[in-house]
Amino acid sequence: MASVMMIGASFSEVERDRLKTAFNARFAADVADLASLSVQERAETTALAFKGHAPFGAAAMDLLPNLGLIANFGVGYDAIDVEAASRRGIRVTNTPDVLNDDVADLAVAMLLAQCRNMIAGDACVRSGDWAAKGNLPLNRKASGSRVGIVGLGRIGREIADRLAAFKMDIHYHSRSEKQTPGWTFHSDVVSLAEAVDFLVVALVGGKETLGYVGAEALAALGPRGVVINISRGTTIDEAALLEALESGIIAGAGLDVFLNEPDIDPRFRVLDNVVLQPHQGSATTETRTDMALLQHDNIAAFLAGRPLLTPVN
């Protein structure tokens, strides 16, 4: 009998109930819990709803000999070994497009918060320092600046479109030149960083983009440069980023993603030139509902023998 399993402690109660009602899905909090299931339970599992960032590799797949689908919750699927899945005939899906707006909105919000020192401004008002000590120092204009988008995919394009409305000069780096309304293409990330004031990282995660923005690009961005990252913590060399922020190689950053989330490097917490967010790019009620429904619909399509809606492999 076909069986669905969901893996991930971050599934909400509503999401779990939806999958259980639709597919009588079993639940496991972590990939490691697969080993504790009976041989029969593992053999019955043909589709898996996956949510989280813990690695899902070949060894875990081999515990589920009849697995045919891993339906990932999220556009990023770097936690899943897609090559291993393909070798085993396992299809992988993700949830693209439905989260583009929210992630792009947060990228712009962090850029504006950096320019206008909004975190300090909020604290100044709440603490009474505005009345006691006067106004904050003048901050920085965002409109009309030069911005570079690293990765002009679905989300990168949404970010660029928003920042174009701020009269910004749009530059970008991607694997190939795109059709754009006159935006400037750079064939490498260092030349992109050298040309702009703000560097927004919108790359996919995974081995190919590990440390993609490194010390050389940060140095090229320069002492007035600001980095915004809404992709994955792996896409920037985090050690180089911390060094750049602490030593003034760049002016600041807005970060929604880190290595070792949520136990991030404590050096970030003491920096006053960084806007920090808890990986909440897609975290609105509307978008998370749409993501869950797309994951559900991919599973339903697989079980019914219909084409998958958003296949990865």
C-alpha positions as protocol buffer text, in pm:
chain_id: "A"
residue {
  index: 1
  type: MET
  ca { x: 0 y: 0 z: 0 }
}
residue {
  index: 2
  type: ALA
  ca { x: 130 y: 343 z: -94 }
}
residue {
  index: 3
  type: SER
  ca { x: 230 y: 539 z: 213 }
}
residue {
  index: 4
  type: VAL
  ca { x: 333 y: 899 z: 278 }
}
residue {
  index: 5
  type: MET
  ca { x: 570 y: 1013 z: 547 }
}
residue {
  index: 6
  type: MET
  ca { x: 652 y: 1366 z: 662 }
}
residue {
  index: 7
  type: ILE
  ca { x: 991 y: 1445 z: 809 }
}
residue {
  index: 8
  type: GLY
  ca { x: 1069 y: 1770 z: 988 }
}
residue {
  index: 9
  type: ALA
  ca { x: 1014 y: 1909 z: 1335 }
}
residue {
  index: 10
  type: SER
  ca { x: 921 y: 2247 z: 1184 }
}
residue {
  index: 11
  type: PHE
  ca { x: 596 y: 2123 z: 1026 }
}
residue {
  index: 12
  type: SER
  ca { x: 317 y: 2323 z: 1188 }
}
residue {
  index: 13
  type: GLU
  ca { x: 19 y: 2150 z: 1341 }
}
residue {
  index: 14
  type: VAL
  ca { x: -199 y: 2273 z: 1053 }
}
residue {
  index: 15
  type: GLU
  ca { x: 48 y: 2137 z: 795 }
}
residue {
  index: 16
  type: ARG
  ca { x: 73 y: 1803 z: 972 }
}
residue {
  index: 17
  type: ASP
  ca { x: -305 y: 1773 z: 998 }
}
residue {
  index: 18
  type: ARG
  ca { x: -345 y: 1852 z: 627 }
}
residue {
  index: 19
  type: LEU
  ca { x: -102 y: 1580 z: 521 }
}
residue {
  index: 20
  type: LYS
  ca { x: -243 y: 1330 z: 768 }
}
residue {
  index: 21
  type: THR
  ca { x: -599 y: 1395 z: 652 }
}
residue {
  index: 22
  type: ALA
  ca { x: -515 y: 1378 z: 282 }
}
residue {
  index: 23
  type: PHE
  ca { x: -269 y: 1089 z: 283 }
}
residue {
  index: 24
  type: ASN
  ca { x: -280 y: 932 z: 630 }
}
residue {
  index: 25
  type: ALA
  ca { x: 83 y: 1044 z: 652 }
}
residue {
  index: 26
  type: ARG
  ca { x: 312 y: 923 z: 926 }
}
residue {
  index: 27
  type: PHE
  ca { x: 534 y: 1177 z: 1104 }
}
residue {
  index: 28
  type: ALA
  ca { x: 901 y: 1172 z: 1198 }
}
residue {
  index: 29
  type: ALA
  ca { x: 1075 y: 1470 z: 1352 }
}
residue {
  index: 30
  type: ASP
  ca { x: 1414 y: 1401 z: 1197 }
}
residue {
  index: 31
  type: VAL
  ca { x: 1582 y: 1203 z: 920 }
}
residue {
  index: 32
  type: ALA
  ca { x: 1762 y: 1001 z: 1188 }
}
residue {
  index: 33
  type: ASP
  ca { x: 1424 y: 870 z: 1309 }
}
residue {
  index: 34
  type: LEU
  ca { x: 1386 y: 662 z: 992 }
}
residue {
  index: 35
  type: ALA
  ca { x: 1619 y: 398 z: 1132 }
}
residue {
  index: 36
  type: SER
  ca { x: 1380 y: 333 z: 1423 }
}
residue {
  index: 37
  type: LEU
  ca { x: 1086 y: 247 z: 1196 }
}
residue {
  index: 38
  type: SER
  ca { x: 998 y: -113 z: 1125 }
}
residue {
  index: 39
  type: VAL
  ca { x: 1109 y: -277 z: 803 }
}
residue {
  index: 40
  type: GLN
  ca { x: 745 y: -288 z: 690 }
}
residue {
  index: 41
  type: GLU
  ca { x: 685 y: 83 z: 761 }
}
residue {
  index: 42
  type: ARG
  ca { x: 996 y: 178 z: 566 }
}
residue {
  index: 43
  type: ALA
  ca { x: 906 y: -53 z: 277 }
}
residue {
  index: 44
  type: GLU
  ca { x: 554 y: 95 z: 256 }
}
residue {
  index: 45
  type: THR
  ca { x: 681 y: 452 z: 223 }
}
residue {
  index: 46
  type: THR
  ca { x: 663 y: 571 z: -137 }
}
residue {
  index: 47
  type: ALA
  ca { x: 639 y: 948 z: -94 }
}
residue {
  index: 48
  type: LEU
  ca { x: 797 y: 1179 z: 156 }
}
residue {
  index: 49
  type: ALA
  ca { x: 709 y: 1536 z: 256 }
}
residue {
  index: 50
  type: PHE
  ca { x: 1033 y: 1697 z: 372 }
}
residue {
  index: 51
  type: LYS
  ca { x: 1075 y: 2019 z: 566 }
}
residue {
  index: 52
  type: GLY
  ca { x: 1401 y: 2137 z: 718 }
}
residue {
  index: 53
  type: HIS
  ca { x: 1771 y: 2185 z: 656 }
}
residue {
  index: 54
  type: ALA
  ca { x: 1914 y: 1862 z: 797 }
}
residue {
  index: 55
  type: PRO
  ca { x: 2098 y: 1661 z: 529 }
}
residue {
  index: 56
  type: PHE
  ca { x: 1890 y: 1400 z: 349 }
}
residue {
  index: 57
  type: GLY
  ca { x: 2139 y: 1177 z: 173 }
}
residue {
  index: 58
  type: ALA
  ca { x: 2192 y: 839 z: 14 }
}
residue {
  index: 59
  type: ALA
  ca { x: 2202 y: 644 z: 342 }
}
residue {
  index: 60
  type: ALA
  ca { x: 1861 y: 777 z: 447 }
}
residue {
  index: 61
  type: MET
  ca { x: 1717 y: 707 z: 103 }
}
residue {
  index: 62
  type: ASP
  ca { x: 1837 y: 349 z: 120 }
}
residue {
  index: 63
  type: LEU
  ca { x: 1629 y: 299 z: 434 }
}
residue {
  index: 64
  type: LEU
  ca { x: 1320 y: 357 z: 217 }
}
residue {
  index: 65
  type: PRO
  ca { x: 1359 y: 101 z: -64 }
}
residue {
  index: 66
  type: ASN
  ca { x: 1034 y: 192 z: -240 }
}
residue {
  index: 67
  type: LEU
  ca { x: 1062 y: 568 z: -211 }
}
residue {
  index: 68
  type: GLY
  ca { x: 962 y: 742 z: -533 }
}
residue {
  index: 69
  type: LEU
  ca { x: 922 y: 1108 z: -432 }
}
residue {
  index: 70
  type: ILE
  ca { x: 1079 y: 1361 z: -196 }
}
residue {
  index: 71
  type: ALA
  ca { x: 854 y: 1668 z: -192 }
}
residue {
  index: 72
  type: ASN
  ca { x: 1056 y: 1949 z: -39 }
}
residue {
  index: 73
  type: PHE
  ca { x: 897 y: 2239 z: 150 }
}
residue {
  index: 74
  type: GLY
  ca { x: 1092 y: 2540 z: 21 }
}
residue {
  index: 75
  type: VAL
  ca { x: 1250 y: 2661 z: -299 }
}
residue {
  index: 76
  type: GLY
  ca { x: 1598 y: 2565 z: -177 }
}
residue {
  index: 77
  type: TYR
  ca { x: 1664 y: 2191 z: -182 }
}
residue {
  index: 78
  type: ASP
  ca { x: 2037 y: 2186 z: -105 }
}
residue {
  index: 79
  type: ALA
  ca { x: 1977 y: 1965 z: 200 }
}
residue {
  index: 80
  type: ILE
  ca { x: 1865 y: 1686 z: -34 }
}
residue {
  index: 81
  type: ASP
  ca { x: 2125 y: 1489 z: -229 }
}
residue {
  index: 82
  type: VAL
  ca { x: 1947 y: 1519 z: -563 }
}
residue {
  index: 83
  type: GLU
  ca { x: 2214 y: 1322 z: -748 }
}
residue {
  index: 84
  type: ALA
  ca { x: 2171 y: 1031 z: -509 }
}
residue {
  index: 85
  type: ALA
  ca { x: 1794 y: 1055 z: -549 }
}
residue {
  index: 86
  type: SER
  ca { x: 1820 y: 1052 z: -928 }
}
residue {
  index: 87
  type: ARG
  ca { x: 2043 y: 744 z: -923 }
}
residue {
  index: 88
  type: ARG
  ca { x: 1773 y: 564 z: -723 }
}
residue {
  index: 89
  type: GLY
  ca { x: 1489 y: 678 z: -946 }
}
residue {
  index: 90
  type: ILE
  ca { x: 1352 y: 908 z: -678 }
}
residue {
  index: 91
  type: ARG
  ca { x: 1188 y: 1229 z: -797 }
}
residue {
  index: 92
  type: VAL
  ca { x: 1241 y: 1554 z: -607 }
}
residue {
  index: 93
  type: THR
  ca { x: 1012 y: 1857 z: -607 }
}
residue {
  index: 94
  type: ASN
  ca { x: 1032 y: 2198 z: -443 }
}
residue {
  index: 95
  type: THR
  ca { x: 802 y: 2498 z: -391 }
}
residue {
  index: 96
  type: PRO
  ca { x: 930 y: 2780 z: -616 }
}
residue {
  index: 97
  type: ASP
  ca { x: 764 y: 3108 z: -716 }
}
residue {
  index: 98
  type: VAL
  ca { x: 506 y: 3122 z: -435 }
}
residue {
  index: 99
  type: LEU
  ca { x: 767 y: 3270 z: -198 }
}
residue {
  index: 100
  type: ASN
  ca { x: 942 y: 3510 z: -437 }
}
residue {
  index: 101
  type: ASP
  ca { x: 758 y: 3822 z: -325 }
}
residue {
  index: 102
  type: ASP
  ca { x: 809 y: 3772 z: 47 }
}
residue {
  index: 103
  type: VAL
  ca { x: 1181 y: 3698 z: 16 }
}
residue {
  index: 104
  type: ALA
  ca { x: 1233 y: 3995 z: -216 }
}
residue {
  index: 105
  type: ASP
  ca { x: 1037 y: 4220 z: 20 }
}
residue {
  index: 106
  type: LEU
  ca { x: 1261 y: 4122 z: 311 }
}
residue {
  index: 107
  type: ALA
  ca { x: 1577 y: 4185 z: 108 }
}
residue {
  index: 108
  type: VAL
  ca { x: 1460 y: 4538 z: 33 }
}
residue {
  index: 109
  type: ALA
  ca { x: 1352 y: 4590 z: 394 }
}
residue {
  index: 110
  type: MET
  ca { x: 1698 y: 4493 z: 523 }
}
residue {
  index: 111
  type: LEU
  ca { x: 1866 y: 4722 z: 270 }
}
residue {
  index: 112
  type: LEU
  ca { x: 1649 y: 5015 z: 379 }
}
residue {
  index: 113
  type: ALA
  ca { x: 1698 y: 4931 z: 747 }
}
residue {
  index: 114
  type: GLN
  ca { x: 2074 y: 4941 z: 690 }
}
residue {
  index: 115
  type: CYS
  ca { x: 2069 y: 5272 z: 505 }
}
residue {
  index: 116
  type: ARG
  ca { x: 1836 y: 5450 z: 745 }
}
residue {
  index: 117
  type: ASN
  ca { x: 1972 y: 5291 z: 1065 }
}
residue {
  index: 118
  type: MET
  ca { x: 1619 y: 5185 z: 1156 }
}
residue {
  index: 119
  type: ILE
  ca { x: 1712 y: 4938 z: 1430 }
}
residue {
  index: 120
  type: ALA
  ca { x: 1902 y: 5208 z: 1621 }
}
residue {
  index: 121
  type: GLY
  ca { x: 1625 y: 5457 z: 1546 }
}
residue {
  index: 122
  type: ASP
  ca { x: 1363 y: 5233 z: 1701 }
}
residue {
  index: 123
  type: ALA
  ca { x: 1582 y: 5182 z: 2010 }
}
residue {
  index: 124
  type: CYS
  ca { x: 1644 y: 5557 z: 2035 }
}
residue {
  index: 125
  type: VAL
  ca { x: 1272 y: 5632 z: 2054 }
}
residue {
  index: 126
  type: ARG
  ca { x: 1183 y: 5344 z: 2289 }
}
residue {
  index: 127
  type: SER
  ca { x: 1463 y: 5418 z: 2535 }
}
residue {
  index: 128
  type: GLY
  ca { x: 1390 y: 5788 z: 2566 }
}
residue {
  index: 129
  type: ASP
  ca { x: 1729 y: 5878 z: 2419 }
}
residue {
  index: 130
  type: TRP
  ca { x: 1563 y: 6087 z: 2150 }
}
residue {
  index: 131
  type: ALA
  ca { x: 1441 y: 6333 z: 2414 }
}
residue {
  index: 132
  type: ALA
  ca { x: 1748 y: 6298 z: 2635 }
}
residue {
  index: 133
  type: LYS
  ca { x: 2026 y: 6295 z: 2377 }
}
residue {
  index: 134
  type: GLY
  ca { x: 1874 y: 6436 z: 2059 }
}
residue {
  index: 135
  type: ASN
  ca { x: 1867 y: 6306 z: 1705 }
}
residue {
  index: 136
  type: LEU
  ca { x: 2073 y: 6022 z: 1564 }
}
residue {
  index: 137
  type: PRO
  ca { x: 2362 y: 6104 z: 1330 }
}
residue {
  index: 138
  type: LEU
  ca { x: 2261 y: 6152 z: 968 }
}
residue {
  index: 139
  type: ASN
  ca { x: 2227 y: 5825 z: 783 }
}
residue {
  index: 140
  type: ARG
  ca { x: 2247 y: 5719 z: 420 }
}
residue {
  index: 141
  type: LYS
  ca { x: 2028 y: 5765 z: 112 }
}
residue {
  index: 142
  type: ALA
  ca { x: 1916 y: 5447 z: -62 }
}
residue {
  index: 143
  type: SER
  ca { x: 1742 y: 5576 z: -373 }
}
residue {
  index: 144
  type: GLY
  ca { x: 1966 y: 5634 z: -672 }
}
residue {
  index: 145
  type: SER
  ca { x: 2244 y: 5403 z: -550 }
}
residue {
  index: 146
  type: ARG
  ca { x: 2413 y: 5126 z: -747 }
}
residue {
  index: 147
  type: VAL
  ca { x: 2307 y: 4774 z: -654 }
}
residue {
  index: 148
  type: GLY
  ca { x: 2443 y: 4439 z: -766 }
}
residue {
  index: 149
  type: ILE
  ca { x: 2231 y: 4124 z: -764 }
}
residue {
  index: 150
  type: VAL
  ca { x: 2428 y: 3800 z: -733 }
}
residue {
  index: 151
  type: GLY
  ca { x: 2203 y: 3545 z: -902 }
}
residue {
  index: 152
  type: LEU
  ca { x: 1930 y: 3687 z: -1125 }
}
residue {
  index: 153
  type: GLY
  ca { x: 1690 y: 3396 z: -1091 }
}
residue {
  index: 154
  type: ARG
  ca { x: 1327 y: 3418 z: -988 }
}
residue {
  index: 155
  type: ILE
  ca { x: 1393 y: 3586 z: -652 }
}
residue {
  index: 156
  type: GLY
  ca { x: 1686 y: 3793 z: -775 }
}
residue {
  index: 157
  type: ARG
  ca { x: 1470 y: 3933 z: -1052 }
}
residue {
  index: 158
  type: GLU
  ca { x: 1196 y: 4032 z: -805 }
}
residue {
  index: 159
  type: ILE
  ca { x: 1455 y: 4211 z: -591 }
}
residue {
  index: 160
  type: ALA
  ca { x: 1595 y: 4395 z: -892 }
}
residue {
  index: 161
  type: ASP
  ca { x: 1248 y: 4501 z: -1004 }
}
residue {
  index: 162
  type: ARG
  ca { x: 1176 y: 4646 z: -661 }
}
residue {
  index: 163
  type: LEU
  ca { x: 1505 y: 4831 z: -638 }
}
residue {
  index: 164
  type: ALA
  ca { x: 1463 y: 4971 z: -988 }
}
residue {
  index: 165
  type: ALA
  ca { x: 1157 y: 5149 z: -849 }
}
residue {
  index: 166
  type: PHE
  ca { x: 1397 y: 5317 z: -604 }
}
residue {
  index: 167
  type: LYS
  ca { x: 1576 y: 5464 z: -907 }
}
residue {
  index: 168
  type: MET
  ca { x: 1875 y: 5239 z: -847 }
}
residue {
  index: 169
  type: ASP
  ca { x: 2130 y: 5153 z: -1113 }
}
residue {
  index: 170
  type: ILE
  ca { x: 2093 y: 4773 z: -1144 }
}
residue {
  index: 171
  type: HIS
  ca { x: 2395 y: 4551 z: -1203 }
}
residue {
  index: 172
  type: TYR
  ca { x: 2390 y: 4171 z: -1185 }
}
residue {
  index: 173
  type: HIS
  ca { x: 2597 y: 3856 z: -1209 }
}
residue {
  index: 174
  type: SER
  ca { x: 2447 y: 3528 z: -1330 }
}
residue {
  index: 175
  type: ARG
  ca { x: 2561 y: 3217 z: -1514 }
}
residue {
  index: 176
  type: SER
  ca { x: 2455 y: 3383 z: -1838 }
}
residue {
  index: 177
  type: GLU
  ca { x: 2342 y: 3725 z: -1953 }
}
residue {
  index: 178
  type: LYS
  ca { x: 1967 y: 3779 z: -1917 }
}
residue {
  index: 179
  type: GLN
  ca { x: 1713 y: 3987 z: -2104 }
}
residue {
  index: 180
  type: THR
  ca { x: 1676 y: 4297 z: -1888 }
}
residue {
  index: 181
  type: PRO
  ca { x: 1563 y: 4658 z: -1926 }
}
residue {
  index: 182
  type: GLY
  ca { x: 1919 y: 4784 z: -1969 }
}
residue {
  index: 183
  type: TRP
  ca { x: 2072 y: 4639 z: -1652 }
}
residue {
  index: 184
  type: THR
  ca { x: 2449 y: 4580 z: -1650 }
}
residue {
  index: 185
  type: PHE
  ca { x: 2579 y: 4224 z: -1668 }
}
residue {
  index: 186
  type: HIS
  ca { x: 2905 y: 4122 z: -1499 }
}
residue {
  index: 187
  type: SER
  ca { x: 3069 y: 3790 z: -1580 }
}
residue {
  index: 188
  type: ASP
  ca { x: 3220 y: 3753 z: -1230 }
}
residue {
  index: 189
  type: VAL
  ca { x: 3118 y: 3849 z: -879 }
}
residue {
  index: 190
  type: VAL
  ca { x: 3434 y: 4052 z: -805 }
}
residue {
  index: 191
  type: SER
  ca { x: 3381 y: 4295 z: -1092 }
}
residue {
  index: 192
  type: LEU
  ca { x: 3016 y: 4321 z: -989 }
}
residue {
  index: 193
  type: ALA
  ca { x: 3109 y: 4407 z: -631 }
}
residue {
  index: 194
  type: GLU
  ca { x: 3361 y: 4665 z: -748 }
}
residue {
  index: 195
  type: ALA
  ca { x: 3091 y: 4846 z: -948 }
}
residue {
  index: 196
  type: VAL
  ca { x: 2820 y: 4881 z: -682 }
}
residue {
  index: 197
  type: ASP
  ca { x: 2731 y: 5019 z: -340 }
}
residue {
  index: 198
  type: PHE
  ca { x: 2506 y: 4730 z: -233 }
}
residue {
  index: 199
  type: LEU
  ca { x: 2556 y: 4360 z: -306 }
}
residue {
  index: 200
  type: VAL
  ca { x: 2242 y: 4144 z: -274 }
}
residue {
  index: 201
  type: VAL
  ca { x: 2304 y: 3769 z: -272 }
}
residue {
  index: 202
  type: ALA
  ca { x: 2018 y: 3567 z: -419 }
}
residue {
  index: 203
  type: LEU
  ca { x: 2194 y: 3244 z: -519 }
}
residue {
  index: 204
  type: VAL
  ca { x: 2072 y: 2889 z: -475 }
}
residue {
  index: 205
  type: GLY
  ca { x: 2251 y: 2693 z: -207 }
}
residue {
  index: 206
  type: GLY
  ca { x: 2462 y: 2383 z: -259 }
}
residue {
  index: 207
  type: LYS
  ca { x: 2816 y: 2277 z: -345 }
}
residue {
  index: 208
  type: GLU
  ca { x: 2840 y: 2492 z: -657 }
}
residue {
  index: 209
  type: THR
  ca { x: 2781 y: 2816 z: -465 }
}
residue {
  index: 210
  type: LEU
  ca { x: 2973 y: 2735 z: -146 }
}
residue {
  index: 211
  type: GLY
  ca { x: 3164 y: 3050 z: -43 }
}
residue {
  index: 212
  type: TYR
  ca { x: 3073 y: 3213 z: -375 }
}
residue {
  index: 213
  type: VAL
  ca { x: 3108 y: 3562 z: -230 }
}
residue {
  index: 214
  type: GLY
  ca { x: 3450 y: 3558 z: -69 }
}
residue {
  index: 215
  type: ALA
  ca { x: 3715 y: 3790 z: 68 }
}
residue {
  index: 216
  type: GLU
  ca { x: 3812 y: 3924 z: -276 }
}
residue {
  index: 217
  type: ALA
  ca { x: 3456 y: 4028 z: -360 }
}
residue {
  index: 218
  type: LEU
  ca { x: 3407 y: 4187 z: -17 }
}
residue {
  index: 219
  type: ALA
  ca { x: 3729 y: 4386 z: -56 }
}
residue {
  index: 220
  type: ALA
  ca { x: 3613 y: 4498 z: -401 }
}
residue {
  index: 221
  type: LEU
  ca { x: 3282 y: 4616 z: -254 }
}
residue {
  index: 222
  type: GLY
  ca { x: 3475 y: 4849 z: -29 }
}
residue {
  index: 223
  type: PRO
  ca { x: 3432 y: 5052 z: 292 }
}
residue {
  index: 224
  type: ARG
  ca { x: 3092 y: 5198 z: 197 }
}
residue {
  index: 225
  type: GLY
  ca { x: 2962 y: 4869 z: 67 }
}
residue {
  index: 226
  type: VAL
  ca { x: 2672 y: 4675 z: 220 }
}
residue {
  index: 227
  type: VAL
  ca { x: 2596 y: 4305 z: 172 }
}
residue {
  index: 228
  type: ILE
  ca { x: 2240 y: 4170 z: 184 }
}
residue {
  index: 229
  type: ASN
  ca { x: 2197 y: 3792 z: 199 }
}
residue {
  index: 230
  type: ILE
  ca { x: 1860 y: 3618 z: 168 }
}
residue {
  index: 231
  type: SER
  ca { x: 1989 y: 3301 z: 1 }
}
residue {
  index: 232
  type: ARG
  ca { x: 2182 y: 3053 z: 218 }
}
residue {
  index: 233
  type: GLY
  ca { x: 2451 y: 3104 z: 481 }
}
residue {
  index: 234
  type: THR
  ca { x: 2681 y: 2891 z: 268 }
}
residue {
  index: 235
  type: THR
  ca { x: 2687 y: 3129 z: -30 }
}
residue {
  index: 236
  type: ILE
  ca { x: 2910 y: 3381 z: 150 }
}
residue {
  index: 237
  type: ASP
  ca { x: 3244 y: 3296 z: 310 }
}
residue {
  index: 238
  type: GLU
  ca { x: 3122 y: 3366 z: 664 }
}
residue {
  index: 239
  type: ALA
  ca { x: 3469 y: 3398 z: 816 }
}
residue {
  index: 240
  type: ALA
  ca { x: 3561 y: 3654 z: 551 }
}
residue {
  index: 241
  type: LEU
  ca { x: 3231 y: 3836 z: 605 }
}
residue {
  index: 242
  type: LEU
  ca { x: 3285 y: 3866 z: 979 }
}
residue {
  index: 243
  type: GLU
  ca { x: 3637 y: 3993 z: 925 }
}
residue {
  index: 244
  type: ALA
  ca { x: 3510 y: 4248 z: 673 }
}
residue {
  index: 245
  type: LEU
  ca { x: 3239 y: 4372 z: 910 }
}
residue {
  index: 246
  type: GLU
  ca { x: 3468 y: 4390 z: 1214 }
}
residue {
  index: 247
  type: SER
  ca { x: 3758 y: 4560 z: 1038 }
}
residue {
  index: 248
  type: GLY
  ca { x: 3567 y: 4809 z: 822 }
}
residue {
  index: 249
  type: ILE
  ca { x: 3647 y: 4642 z: 490 }
}
residue {
  index: 250
  type: ILE
  ca { x: 3273 y: 4689 z: 423 }
}
residue {
  index: 251
  type: ALA
  ca { x: 3023 y: 4919 z: 592 }
}
residue {
  index: 252
  type: GLY
  ca { x: 2759 y: 4670 z: 694 }
}
residue {
  index: 253
  type: ALA
  ca { x: 2523 y: 4386 z: 613 }
}
residue {
  index: 254
  type: GLY
  ca { x: 2165 y: 4269 z: 630 }
}
residue {
  index: 255
  type: LEU
  ca { x: 2149 y: 3894 z: 692 }
}
residue {
  index: 256
  type: ASP
  ca { x: 1855 y: 3654 z: 703 }
}
residue {
  index: 257
  type: VAL
  ca { x: 2072 y: 3342 z: 668 }
}
residue {
  index: 258
  type: PHE
  ca { x: 2379 y: 3205 z: 846 }
}
residue {
  index: 259
  type: LEU
  ca { x: 2589 y: 2898 z: 893 }
}
residue {
  index: 260
  type: ASN
  ca { x: 2483 y: 2671 z: 1180 }
}
residue {
  index: 261
  type: GLU
  ca { x: 2135 y: 2820 z: 1217 }
}
residue {
  index: 262
  type: PRO
  ca { x: 1997 y: 2895 z: 1471 }
}
residue {
  index: 263
  type: ASP
  ca { x: 2320 y: 2875 z: 1674 }
}
residue {
  index: 264
  type: ILE
  ca { x: 2495 y: 3146 z: 1475 }
}
residue {
  index: 265
  type: ASP
  ca { x: 2847 y: 3273 z: 1534 }
}
residue {
  index: 266
  type: PRO
  ca { x: 2824 y: 3498 z: 1845 }
}
residue {
  index: 267
  type: ARG
  ca { x: 3047 y: 3755 z: 1678 }
}
residue {
  index: 268
  type: PHE
  ca { x: 2744 y: 3868 z: 1475 }
}
residue {
  index: 269
  type: ARG
  ca { x: 2548 y: 3958 z: 1788 }
}
residue {
  index: 270
  type: VAL
  ca { x: 2786 y: 4231 z: 1903 }
}
residue {
  index: 271
  type: LEU
  ca { x: 2811 y: 4409 z: 1569 }
}
residue {
  index: 272
  type: ASP
  ca { x: 2619 y: 4733 z: 1539 }
}
residue {
  index: 273
  type: ASN
  ca { x: 2655 y: 4752 z: 1160 }
}
residue {
  index: 274
  type: VAL
  ca { x: 2446 y: 4444 z: 1083 }
}
residue {
  index: 275
  type: VAL
  ca { x: 2070 y: 4393 z: 1056 }
}
residue {
  index: 276
  type: LEU
  ca { x: 2002 y: 4036 z: 1171 }
}
residue {
  index: 277
  type: GLN
  ca { x: 1691 y: 3829 z: 1090 }
}
residue {
  index: 278
  type: PRO
  ca { x: 1602 y: 3470 z: 1192 }
}
residue {
  index: 279
  type: HIS
  ca { x: 1578 y: 3314 z: 843 }
}
residue {
  index: 280
  type: GLN
  ca { x: 1226 y: 3444 z: 792 }
}
residue {
  index: 281
  type: GLY
  ca { x: 1233 y: 3535 z: 423 }
}
residue {
  index: 282
  type: SER
  ca { x: 919 y: 3338 z: 336 }
}
residue {
  index: 283
  type: ALA
  ca { x: 766 y: 3350 z: 683 }
}
residue {
  index: 284
  type: THR
  ca { x: 424 y: 3501 z: 625 }
}
residue {
  index: 285
  type: THR
  ca { x: 100 y: 3318 z: 683 }
}
residue {
  index: 286
  type: GLU
  ca { x: -6 y: 3355 z: 321 }
}
residue {
  index: 287
  type: THR
  ca { x: 317 y: 3232 z: 165 }
}
residue {
  index: 288
  type: ARG
  ca { x: 376 y: 2941 z: 402 }
}
residue {
  index: 289
  type: THR
  ca { x: 20 y: 2826 z: 329 }
}
residue {
  index: 290
  type: ASP
  ca { x: 89 y: 2840 z: -45 }
}
residue {
  index: 291
  type: MET
  ca { x: 414 y: 2648 z: 0 }
}
residue {
  index: 292
  type: ALA
  ca { x: 241 y: 2377 z: 201 }
}
residue {
  index: 293
  type: LEU
  ca { x: -34 y: 2345 z: -58 }
}
residue {
  index: 294
  type: LEU
  ca { x: 218 y: 2313 z: -342 }
}
residue {
  index: 295
  type: GLN
  ca { x: 404 y: 2042 z: -149 }
}
residue {
  index: 296
  type: HIS
  ca { x: 70 y: 1866 z: -93 }
}
residue {
  index: 297
  type: ASP
  ca { x: -24 y: 1896 z: -461 }
}
residue {
  index: 298
  type: ASN
  ca { x: 307 y: 1747 z: -577 }
}
residue {
  index: 299
  type: ILE
  ca { x: 248 y: 1445 z: -352 }
}
residue {
  index: 300
  type: ALA
  ca { x: -109 y: 1409 z: -478 }
}
residue {
  index: 301
  type: ALA
  ca { x: 10 y: 1424 z: -839 }
}
residue {
  index: 302
  type: PHE
  ca { x: 275 y: 1160 z: -776 }
}
residue {
  index: 303
  type: LEU
  ca { x: 35 y: 920 z: -607 }
}
residue {
  index: 304
  type: ALA
  ca { x: -216 y: 966 z: -890 }
}
residue {
  index: 305
  type: GLY
  ca { x: 45 y: 910 z: -1160 }
}
residue {
  index: 306
  type: ARG
  ca { x: 9 y: 1266 z: -1293 }
}
residue {
  index: 307
  type: PRO
  ca { x: 298 y: 1494 z: -1397 }
}
residue {
  index: 308
  type: LEU
  ca { x: 467 y: 1665 z: -1103 }
}
residue {
  index: 309
  type: LEU
  ca { x: 397 y: 2036 z: -1072 }
}
residue {
  index: 310
  type: THR
  ca { x: 746 y: 2160 z: -982 }
}
residue {
  index: 311
  type: PRO
  ca { x: 1004 y: 1886 z: -1048 }
}
residue {
  index: 312
  type: VAL
  ca { x: 1370 y: 1937 z: -963 }
}
residue {
  index: 313
  type: ASN
  ca { x: 1509 y: 1625 z: -1132 }
}
